[in-house]
CSV table of C-alpha atoms and ligand atoms in Angstrom, one decimal:
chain,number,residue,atom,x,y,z
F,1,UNK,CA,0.0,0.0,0.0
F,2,UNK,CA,1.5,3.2,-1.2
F,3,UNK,CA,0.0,6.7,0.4
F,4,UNK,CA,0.9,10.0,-1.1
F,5,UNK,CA,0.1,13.3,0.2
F,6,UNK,CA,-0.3,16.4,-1.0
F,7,UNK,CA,-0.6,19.3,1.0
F,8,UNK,CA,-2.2,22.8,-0.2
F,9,UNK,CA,-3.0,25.2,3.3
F,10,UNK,CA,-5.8,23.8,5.0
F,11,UNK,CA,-6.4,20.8,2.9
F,12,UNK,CA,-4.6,17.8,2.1
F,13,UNK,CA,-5.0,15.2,-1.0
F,14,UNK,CA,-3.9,11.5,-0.5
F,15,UNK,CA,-3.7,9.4,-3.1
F,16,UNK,CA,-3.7,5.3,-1.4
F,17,UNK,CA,-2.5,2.8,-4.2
F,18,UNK,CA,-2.5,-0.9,-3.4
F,19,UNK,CA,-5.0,-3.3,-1.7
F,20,UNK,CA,-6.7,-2.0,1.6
F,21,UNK,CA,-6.9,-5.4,3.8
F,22,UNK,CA,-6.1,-5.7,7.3
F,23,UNK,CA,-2.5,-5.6,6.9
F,24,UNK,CA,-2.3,-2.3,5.1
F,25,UNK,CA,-4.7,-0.6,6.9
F,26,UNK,CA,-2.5,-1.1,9.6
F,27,UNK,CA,0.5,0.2,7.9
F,28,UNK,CA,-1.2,3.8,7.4
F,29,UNK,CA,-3.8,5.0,10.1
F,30,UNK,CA,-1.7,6.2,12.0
F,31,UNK,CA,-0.6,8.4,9.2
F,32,UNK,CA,-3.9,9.4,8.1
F,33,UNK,CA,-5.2,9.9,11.9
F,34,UNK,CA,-2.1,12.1,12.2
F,35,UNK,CA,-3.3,15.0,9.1
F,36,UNK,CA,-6.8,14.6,10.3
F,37,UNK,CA,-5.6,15.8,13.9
F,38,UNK,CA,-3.1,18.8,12.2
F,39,UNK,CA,-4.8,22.0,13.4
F,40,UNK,CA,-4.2,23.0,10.3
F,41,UNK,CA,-6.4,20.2,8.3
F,42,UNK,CA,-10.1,21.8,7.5
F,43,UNK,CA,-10.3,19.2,4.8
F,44,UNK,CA,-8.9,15.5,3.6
F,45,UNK,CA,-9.7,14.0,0.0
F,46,UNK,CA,-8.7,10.5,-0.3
F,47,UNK,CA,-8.5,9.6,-3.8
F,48,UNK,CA,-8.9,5.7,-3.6
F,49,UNK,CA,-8.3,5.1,-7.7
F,50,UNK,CA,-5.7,3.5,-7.2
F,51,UNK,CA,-7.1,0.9,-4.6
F,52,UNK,CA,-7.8,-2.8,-6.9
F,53,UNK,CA,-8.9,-4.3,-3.2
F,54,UNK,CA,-10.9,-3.5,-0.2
F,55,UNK,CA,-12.4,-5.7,2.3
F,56,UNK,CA,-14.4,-4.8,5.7
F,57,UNK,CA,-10.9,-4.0,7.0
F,58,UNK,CA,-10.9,-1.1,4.8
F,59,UNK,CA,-14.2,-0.5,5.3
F,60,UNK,CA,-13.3,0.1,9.2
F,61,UNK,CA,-10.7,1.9,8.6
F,62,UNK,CA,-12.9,4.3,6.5
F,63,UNK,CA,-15.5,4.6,8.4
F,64,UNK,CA,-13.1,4.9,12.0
F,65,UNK,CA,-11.7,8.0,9.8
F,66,UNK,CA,-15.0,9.4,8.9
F,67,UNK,CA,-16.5,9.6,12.6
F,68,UNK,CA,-12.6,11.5,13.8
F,69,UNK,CA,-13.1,13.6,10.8
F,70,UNK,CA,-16.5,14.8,11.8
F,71,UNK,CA,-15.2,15.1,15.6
F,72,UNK,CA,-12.7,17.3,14.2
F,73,UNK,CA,-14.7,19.4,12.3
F,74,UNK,CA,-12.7,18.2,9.4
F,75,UNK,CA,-14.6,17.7,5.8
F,76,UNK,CA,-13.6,14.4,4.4
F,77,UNK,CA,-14.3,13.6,1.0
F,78,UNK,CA,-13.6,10.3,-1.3
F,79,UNK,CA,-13.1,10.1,-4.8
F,80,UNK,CA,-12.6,7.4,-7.4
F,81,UNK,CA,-13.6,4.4,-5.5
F,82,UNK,CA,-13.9,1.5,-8.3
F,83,UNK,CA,-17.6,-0.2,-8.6
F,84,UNK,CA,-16.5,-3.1,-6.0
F,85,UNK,CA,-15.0,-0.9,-3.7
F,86,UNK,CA,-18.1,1.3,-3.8
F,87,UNK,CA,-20.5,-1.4,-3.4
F,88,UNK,CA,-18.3,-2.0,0.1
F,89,UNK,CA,-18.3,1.4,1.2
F,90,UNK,CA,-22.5,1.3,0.3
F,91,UNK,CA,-22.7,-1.9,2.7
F,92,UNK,CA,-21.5,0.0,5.8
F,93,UNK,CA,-23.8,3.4,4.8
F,94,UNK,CA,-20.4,5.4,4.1
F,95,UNK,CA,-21.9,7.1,1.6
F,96,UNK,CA,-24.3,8.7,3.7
F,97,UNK,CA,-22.0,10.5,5.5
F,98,UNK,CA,-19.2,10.8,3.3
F,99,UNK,CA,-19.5,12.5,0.0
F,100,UNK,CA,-18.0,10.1,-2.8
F,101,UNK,CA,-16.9,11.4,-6.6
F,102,UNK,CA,-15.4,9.9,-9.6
F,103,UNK,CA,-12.6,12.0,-9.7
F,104,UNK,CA,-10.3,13.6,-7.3
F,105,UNK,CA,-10.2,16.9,-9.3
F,106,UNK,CA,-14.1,17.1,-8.8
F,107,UNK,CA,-13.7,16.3,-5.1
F,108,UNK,CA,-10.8,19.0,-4.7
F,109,UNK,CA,-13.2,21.3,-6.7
F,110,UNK,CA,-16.1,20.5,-4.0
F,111,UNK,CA,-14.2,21.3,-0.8
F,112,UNK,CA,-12.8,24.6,-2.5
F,113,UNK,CA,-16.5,26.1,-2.7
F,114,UNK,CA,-16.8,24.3,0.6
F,115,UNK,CA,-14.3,26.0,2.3
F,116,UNK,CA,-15.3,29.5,0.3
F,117,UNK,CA,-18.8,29.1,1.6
F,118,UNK,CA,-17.2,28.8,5.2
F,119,UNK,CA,-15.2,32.0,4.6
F,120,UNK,CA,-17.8,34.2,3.4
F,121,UNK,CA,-20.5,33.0,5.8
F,122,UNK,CA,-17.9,32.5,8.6
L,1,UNK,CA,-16.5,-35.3,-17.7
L,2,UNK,CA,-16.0,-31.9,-15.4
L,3,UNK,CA,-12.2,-31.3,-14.3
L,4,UNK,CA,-11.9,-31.2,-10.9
L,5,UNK,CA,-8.9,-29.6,-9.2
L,6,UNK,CA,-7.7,-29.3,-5.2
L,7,UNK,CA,-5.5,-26.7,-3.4
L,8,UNK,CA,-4.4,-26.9,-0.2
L,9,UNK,CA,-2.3,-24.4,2.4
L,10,UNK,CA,-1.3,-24.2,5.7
L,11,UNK,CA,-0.1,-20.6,6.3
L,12,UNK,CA,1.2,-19.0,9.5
L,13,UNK,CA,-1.7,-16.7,10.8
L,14,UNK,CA,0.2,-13.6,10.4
L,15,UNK,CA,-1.3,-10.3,8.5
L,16,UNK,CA,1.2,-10.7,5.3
L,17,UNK,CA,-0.4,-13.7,4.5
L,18,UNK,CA,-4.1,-12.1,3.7
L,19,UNK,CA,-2.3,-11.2,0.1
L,20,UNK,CA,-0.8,-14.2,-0.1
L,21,UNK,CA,-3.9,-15.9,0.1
L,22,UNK,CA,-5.8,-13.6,-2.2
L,23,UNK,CA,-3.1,-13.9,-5.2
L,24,UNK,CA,-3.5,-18.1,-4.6
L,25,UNK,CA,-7.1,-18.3,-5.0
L,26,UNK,CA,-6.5,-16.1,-8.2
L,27,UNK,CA,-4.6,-18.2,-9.6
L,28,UNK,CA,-6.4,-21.1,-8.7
L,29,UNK,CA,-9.3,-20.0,-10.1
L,30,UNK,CA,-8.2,-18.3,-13.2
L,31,UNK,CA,-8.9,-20.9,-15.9
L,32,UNK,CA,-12.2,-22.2,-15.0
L,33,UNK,CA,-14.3,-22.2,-18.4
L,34,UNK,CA,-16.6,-18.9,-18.3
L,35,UNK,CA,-15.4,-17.3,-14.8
L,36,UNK,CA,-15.4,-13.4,-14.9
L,37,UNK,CA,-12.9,-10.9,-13.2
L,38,UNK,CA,-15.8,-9.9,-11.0
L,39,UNK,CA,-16.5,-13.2,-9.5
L,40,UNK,CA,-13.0,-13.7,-9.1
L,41,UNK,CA,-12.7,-10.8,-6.9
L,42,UNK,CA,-15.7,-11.8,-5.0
L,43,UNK,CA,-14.3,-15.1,-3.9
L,44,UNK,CA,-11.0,-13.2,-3.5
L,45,UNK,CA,-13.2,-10.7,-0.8
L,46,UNK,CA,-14.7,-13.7,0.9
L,47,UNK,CA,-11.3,-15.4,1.4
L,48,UNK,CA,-9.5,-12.3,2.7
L,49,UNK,CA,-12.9,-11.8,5.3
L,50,UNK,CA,-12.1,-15.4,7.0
L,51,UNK,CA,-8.5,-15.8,6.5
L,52,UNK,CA,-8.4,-11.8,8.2
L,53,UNK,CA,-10.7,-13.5,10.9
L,54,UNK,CA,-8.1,-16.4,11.7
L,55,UNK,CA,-5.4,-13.9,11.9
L,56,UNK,CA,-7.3,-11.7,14.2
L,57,UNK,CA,-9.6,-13.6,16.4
L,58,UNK,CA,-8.4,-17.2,16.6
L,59,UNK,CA,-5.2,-17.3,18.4
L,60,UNK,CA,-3.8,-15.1,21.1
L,61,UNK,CA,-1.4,-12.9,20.3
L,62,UNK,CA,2.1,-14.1,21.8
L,63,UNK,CA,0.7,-17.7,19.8
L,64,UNK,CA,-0.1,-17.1,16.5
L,65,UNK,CA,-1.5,-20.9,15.0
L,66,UNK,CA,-1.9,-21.6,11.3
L,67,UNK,CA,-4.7,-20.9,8.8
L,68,UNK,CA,-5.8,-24.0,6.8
L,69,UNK,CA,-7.1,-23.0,3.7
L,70,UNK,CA,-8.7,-26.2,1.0
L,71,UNK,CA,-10.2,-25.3,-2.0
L,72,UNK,CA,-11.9,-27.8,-4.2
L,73,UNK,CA,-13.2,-27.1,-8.2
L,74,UNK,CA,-15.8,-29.4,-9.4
L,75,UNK,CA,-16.5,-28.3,-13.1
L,76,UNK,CA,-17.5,-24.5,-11.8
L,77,UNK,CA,-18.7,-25.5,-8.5
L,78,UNK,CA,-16.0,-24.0,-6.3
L,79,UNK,CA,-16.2,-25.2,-2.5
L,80,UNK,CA,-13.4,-23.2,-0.2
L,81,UNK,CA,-12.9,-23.8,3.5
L,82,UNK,CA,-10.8,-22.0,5.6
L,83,UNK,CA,-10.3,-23.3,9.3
L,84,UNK,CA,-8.5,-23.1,12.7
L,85,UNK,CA,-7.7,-24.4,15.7
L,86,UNK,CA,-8.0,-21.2,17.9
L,87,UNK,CA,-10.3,-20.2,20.6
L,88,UNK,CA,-13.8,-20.8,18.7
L,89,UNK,CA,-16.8,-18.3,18.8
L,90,UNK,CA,-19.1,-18.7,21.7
L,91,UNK,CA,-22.2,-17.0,20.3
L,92,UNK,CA,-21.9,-17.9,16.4
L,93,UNK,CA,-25.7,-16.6,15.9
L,94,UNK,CA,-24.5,-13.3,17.4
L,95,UNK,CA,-21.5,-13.1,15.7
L,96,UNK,CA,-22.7,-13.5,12.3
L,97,UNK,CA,-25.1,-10.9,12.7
L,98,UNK,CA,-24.2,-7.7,10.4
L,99,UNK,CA,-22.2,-5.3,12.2
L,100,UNK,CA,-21.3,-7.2,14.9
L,101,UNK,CA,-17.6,-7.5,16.5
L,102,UNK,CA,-16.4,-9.2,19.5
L,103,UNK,CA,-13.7,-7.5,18.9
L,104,UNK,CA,-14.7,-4.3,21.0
L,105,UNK,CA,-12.2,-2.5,18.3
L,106,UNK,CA,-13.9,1.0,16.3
L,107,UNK,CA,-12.0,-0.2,13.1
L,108,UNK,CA,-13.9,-3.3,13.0
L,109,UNK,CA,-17.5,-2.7,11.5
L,110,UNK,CA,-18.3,-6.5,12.2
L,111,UNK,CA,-19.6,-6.9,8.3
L,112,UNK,CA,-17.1,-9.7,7.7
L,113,UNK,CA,-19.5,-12.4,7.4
L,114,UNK,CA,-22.0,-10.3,5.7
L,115,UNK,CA,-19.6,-9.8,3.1
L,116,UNK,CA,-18.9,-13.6,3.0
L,117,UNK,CA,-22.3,-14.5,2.6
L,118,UNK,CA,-23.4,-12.0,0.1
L,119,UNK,CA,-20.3,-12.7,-2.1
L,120,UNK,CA,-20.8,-16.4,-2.2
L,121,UNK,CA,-23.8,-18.5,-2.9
L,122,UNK,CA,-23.3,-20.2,0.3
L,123,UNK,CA,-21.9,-20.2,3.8
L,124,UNK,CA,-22.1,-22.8,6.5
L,125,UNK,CA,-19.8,-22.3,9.5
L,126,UNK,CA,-19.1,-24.4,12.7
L,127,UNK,CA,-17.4,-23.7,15.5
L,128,UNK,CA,-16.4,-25.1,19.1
L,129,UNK,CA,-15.0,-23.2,22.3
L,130,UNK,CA,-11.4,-23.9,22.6
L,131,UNK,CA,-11.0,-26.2,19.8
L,132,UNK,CA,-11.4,-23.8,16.2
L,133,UNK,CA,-13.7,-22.4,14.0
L,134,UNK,CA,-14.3,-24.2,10.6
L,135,UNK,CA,-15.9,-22.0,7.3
L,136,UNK,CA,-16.9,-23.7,4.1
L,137,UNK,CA,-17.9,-21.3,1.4
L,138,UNK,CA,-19.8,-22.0,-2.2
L,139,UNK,CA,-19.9,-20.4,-5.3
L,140,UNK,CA,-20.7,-21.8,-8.8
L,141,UNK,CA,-18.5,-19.4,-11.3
L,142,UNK,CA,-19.2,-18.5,-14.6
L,143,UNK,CA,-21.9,-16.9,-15.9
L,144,UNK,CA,-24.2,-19.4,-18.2
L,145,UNK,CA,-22.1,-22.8,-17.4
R,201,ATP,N1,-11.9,-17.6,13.3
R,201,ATP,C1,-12.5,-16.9,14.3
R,201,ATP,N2,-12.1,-17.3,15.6
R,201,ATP,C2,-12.6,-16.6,16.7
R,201,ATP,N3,-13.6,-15.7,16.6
R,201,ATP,C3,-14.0,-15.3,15.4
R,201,ATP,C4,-13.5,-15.9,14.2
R,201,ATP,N4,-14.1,-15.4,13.1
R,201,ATP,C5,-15.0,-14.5,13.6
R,201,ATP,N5,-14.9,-14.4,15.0
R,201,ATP,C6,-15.8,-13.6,15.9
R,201,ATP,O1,-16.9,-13.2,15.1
R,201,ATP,C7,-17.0,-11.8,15.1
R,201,ATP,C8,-17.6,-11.3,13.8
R,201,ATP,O2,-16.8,-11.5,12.7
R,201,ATP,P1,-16.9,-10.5,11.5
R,201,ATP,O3,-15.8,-10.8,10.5
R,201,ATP,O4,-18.3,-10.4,11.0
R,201,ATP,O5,-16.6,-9.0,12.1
R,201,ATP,P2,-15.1,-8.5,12.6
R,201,ATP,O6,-14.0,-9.3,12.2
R,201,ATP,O7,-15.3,-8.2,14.1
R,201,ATP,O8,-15.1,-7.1,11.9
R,201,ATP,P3,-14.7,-6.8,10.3
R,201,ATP,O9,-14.7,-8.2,9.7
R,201,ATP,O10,-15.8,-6.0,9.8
R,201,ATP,O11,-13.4,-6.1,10.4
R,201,ATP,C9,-15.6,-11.3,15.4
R,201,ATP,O12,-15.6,-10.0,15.9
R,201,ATP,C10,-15.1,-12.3,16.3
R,201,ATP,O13,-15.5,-12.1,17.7
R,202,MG,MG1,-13.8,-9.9,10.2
């Protein structure tokens, strides 16, 4: 599992490539946990394209994420989860709380009027 | 006549091995007449659920046992069972439940066996207090054999 992470003021892209079981998912929360709890961090988009597997270790990782997210007053977004990695994420009602897109340009496009909606309504 | 074909492994229940699993049953799988990528990576889900399950619930942690894995191709019929010899589930009714975990850990959602049953056509597990938990798995793969 490969994470890559791009920073840009208050919000940070990360791109996870490889298969999200068990094993990797214990290789990066710590990491992820870590730019969720930067002062700094208003908003995370996890571009999952590159994920091929997921299993309900990923999907506990995901959700775990989601609920410090919204502790932290963090927006967290998702974008290109494949079909079978969206039907997991459907399973656990992810998408209910967790706005998904096809693309990380469209997700990184939705938290900018996000965050401009924040600043002009403060 | 249908072609039948057997695999079996015995792999130390250790986290590394979940991939190593998952890139067997590919393999073992990937010249049945018919079979798609997507059921492929449905059995390859299922596999990782109870082979994840072995490596966390089964054994304690300073004695990591083994996960028995046996797969069996009759024609298209595939039968997988994946087993242990670990502590057993007391409540099986409870556990299989969707999001249920014994675990008492907010990473697990407890949708293991839900996955593993809506994946596969079937699922029949056993189980005994001290003595293992045993998982046998169905599926017949490809579409209009
Ligand atoms: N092989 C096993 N040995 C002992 N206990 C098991 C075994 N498999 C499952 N269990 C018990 O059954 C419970 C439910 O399993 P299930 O896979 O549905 O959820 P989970 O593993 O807790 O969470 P998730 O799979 O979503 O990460 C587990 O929490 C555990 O208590
Ligand atoms: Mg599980």
């Amino acid at each position: 599992m490969k994470m890559e992470i791009e920073r840009s003021r208050c919000m940070a892209l990360v791109k996870l490539t490889g298969e999200l079981d068990h094993h990797a998912c214990e290789k990066i929360r710590e990491d992820l946990d870590g730019i969720l709890r930067m002062s700094s961090t208003k908003a995370m988009v996890l571009d999952m394209s590159g994920v091929s597997f997921m299993d309900s270790s990923g999907m506990g990782l995901l959700l775990a994420r989601s609920r410090l997210a919204a502790d932290r007053s963090v927006s967290l977004v998702i974008a290109g989860a494949t079909p079978e990695v969206g039907k997991l994420i459907c399973m656990v009602s992810l998408d209910k709380q967790v706005p998904l897109f096809d693309t990380a340009e469209q997700a990184l496009e939705y938290v900018k009027n996000e965050r401009e909606q924040v600043r002009i309504n403060g | 006549m249908a072609e039948t074909n057997r695999l079996y492994a015995e792999l130390p229940a250790i986290s590394i091995n979940e991939s190593v699993s998952r890139v067997m049953i590919s393999g073992f799988l990937m010249n049945i007449r018919g079979v798609t990528v997507g059921e492929i990576e449905e059995v390859k889900v299922a596999l990782s659920e109870a082979v994840t399950n072995v490596i966390l619930h089964a054994y304690p942690e300073d004695d990591k046992g083994k996960i028995y894995i046996k797969a069996i191709l009759d024609g298209n019929q595939l039968t997988l069972k994946v087993w242990d010899k670990g502590c057993g589930i007391p409540n099986l009714t409870r556990a299989m439940e969707p999001m249920f975990s014994g675990s008492g850990s907010a990473e697990r959602t407890g949708m293991g066996f839900t996955v593993m049953q809506s994946f596969m056509d079937g699922l029949d597990v056993r189980s005994s207090v001290d003595s293992g938990t045993s998982i046998v798995m169905t599926k017949h793969l490809g579409i209009g054999t």
